[in-house]
XYZ file of C-alpha atoms in Angstrom:
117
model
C 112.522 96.560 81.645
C 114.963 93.916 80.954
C 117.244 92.769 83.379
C 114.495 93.532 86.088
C 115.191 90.596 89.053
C 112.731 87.531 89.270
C 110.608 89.039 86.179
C 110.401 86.032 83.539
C 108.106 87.724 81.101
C 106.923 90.971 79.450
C 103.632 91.772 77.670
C 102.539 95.020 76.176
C 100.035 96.603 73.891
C 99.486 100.076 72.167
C 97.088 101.934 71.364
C 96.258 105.633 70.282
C 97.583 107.258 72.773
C 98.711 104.892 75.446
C 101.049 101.744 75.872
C 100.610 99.607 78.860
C 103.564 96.745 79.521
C 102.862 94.093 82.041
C 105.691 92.282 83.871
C 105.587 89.324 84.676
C 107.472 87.746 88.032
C 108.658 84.161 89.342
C 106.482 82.470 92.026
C 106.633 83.946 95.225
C 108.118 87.211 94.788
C 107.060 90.046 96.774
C 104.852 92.714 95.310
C 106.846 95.426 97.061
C 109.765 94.212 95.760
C 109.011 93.735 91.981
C 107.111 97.590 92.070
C 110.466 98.871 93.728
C 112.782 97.234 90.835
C 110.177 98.541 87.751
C 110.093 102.410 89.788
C 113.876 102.242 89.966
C 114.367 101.225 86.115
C 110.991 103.619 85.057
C 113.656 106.642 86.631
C 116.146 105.286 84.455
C 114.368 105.648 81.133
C 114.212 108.727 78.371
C 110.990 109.571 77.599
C 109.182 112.488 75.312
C 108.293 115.889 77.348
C 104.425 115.116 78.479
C 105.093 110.823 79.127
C 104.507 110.520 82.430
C 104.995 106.881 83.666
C 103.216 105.344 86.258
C 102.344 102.364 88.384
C 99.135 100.834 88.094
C 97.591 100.422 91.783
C 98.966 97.012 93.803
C 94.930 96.244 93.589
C 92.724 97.533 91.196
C 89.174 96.429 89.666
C 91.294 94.936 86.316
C 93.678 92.776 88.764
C 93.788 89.349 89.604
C 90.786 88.244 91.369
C 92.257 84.767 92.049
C 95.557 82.479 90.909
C 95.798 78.879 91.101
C 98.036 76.154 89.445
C 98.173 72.323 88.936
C 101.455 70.637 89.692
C 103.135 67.882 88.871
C 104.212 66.595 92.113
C 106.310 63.381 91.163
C 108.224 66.027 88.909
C 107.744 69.552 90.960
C 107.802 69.561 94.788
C 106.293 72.309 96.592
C 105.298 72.531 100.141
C 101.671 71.349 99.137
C 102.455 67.615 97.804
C 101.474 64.673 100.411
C 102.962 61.552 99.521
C 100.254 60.710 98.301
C 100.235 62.895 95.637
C 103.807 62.448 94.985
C 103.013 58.757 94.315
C 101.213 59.551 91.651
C 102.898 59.225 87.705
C 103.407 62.584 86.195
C 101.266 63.480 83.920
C 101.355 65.253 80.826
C 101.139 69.087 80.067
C 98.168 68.687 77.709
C 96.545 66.532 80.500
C 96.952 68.947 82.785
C 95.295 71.684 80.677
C 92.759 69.766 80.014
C 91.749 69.203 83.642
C 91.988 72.941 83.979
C 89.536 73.586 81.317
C 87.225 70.939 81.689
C 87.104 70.176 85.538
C 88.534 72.829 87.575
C 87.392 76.038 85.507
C 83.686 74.561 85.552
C 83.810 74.106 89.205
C 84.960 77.424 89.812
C 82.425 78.638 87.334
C 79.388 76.534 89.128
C 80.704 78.135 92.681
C 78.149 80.496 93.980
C 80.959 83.389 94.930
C 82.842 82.897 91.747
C 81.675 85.808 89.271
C 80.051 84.644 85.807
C 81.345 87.201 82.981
């Protein structure tokens, strides 16, 4: 699955009996697009009589319920900085983590609609 356009990571894991390998792709790209690029290189591949590769579904109950990500807008633009926030000094990567863990994650958490597992 190397080579695969826009992907910029791969996990998998193993266990008796069945592997599962989880691609991971830029910002932005379109789900179509990344399923059509693994299914082409999944045709390409030799595997043992019996392996049948598949797809997992586009949306399944083990999928992404939500994404979200901080920015540093005086360093990364994207179409949802202000000038405002642009204004504002960069900070650093462990500052930003820390706001995720400590101030967003426990807002989502105390959010009524946000599941509690």
């Amino acid at each position: 699955m190397n080579g695969v356009p826009r992907q910029i990571a791969i996990r998998s894991t193993s266990i008796a009996g069945l592997s599962v390998v989880t691609l991971i792709f830029e910002d932005g790209t379109d789900s179509y697009f990344a399923r059509q690029q693994v299914l082409e290189r999944l045709g390409q591949i030799d595997l043992p009589n019996g392996v049948i590769p598949t797809l997992g579904p586009l949306a399944s109950p083990v999928g992404e319920i939500m994404r979200f990500r901080l920015v540093n807008c005086a360093q990364t633009r994207v179409p949802e900085c202000t000038p405002e926030d642009t204004a504002i000094p960069p900070r650093a990567l462990s500052e930003l983590k820390d706001i995720e863990e400590w101030v967003v994650e426990r807002e989502l958490l105390a959010t009524l609609a946000w599941p509690t597992w």
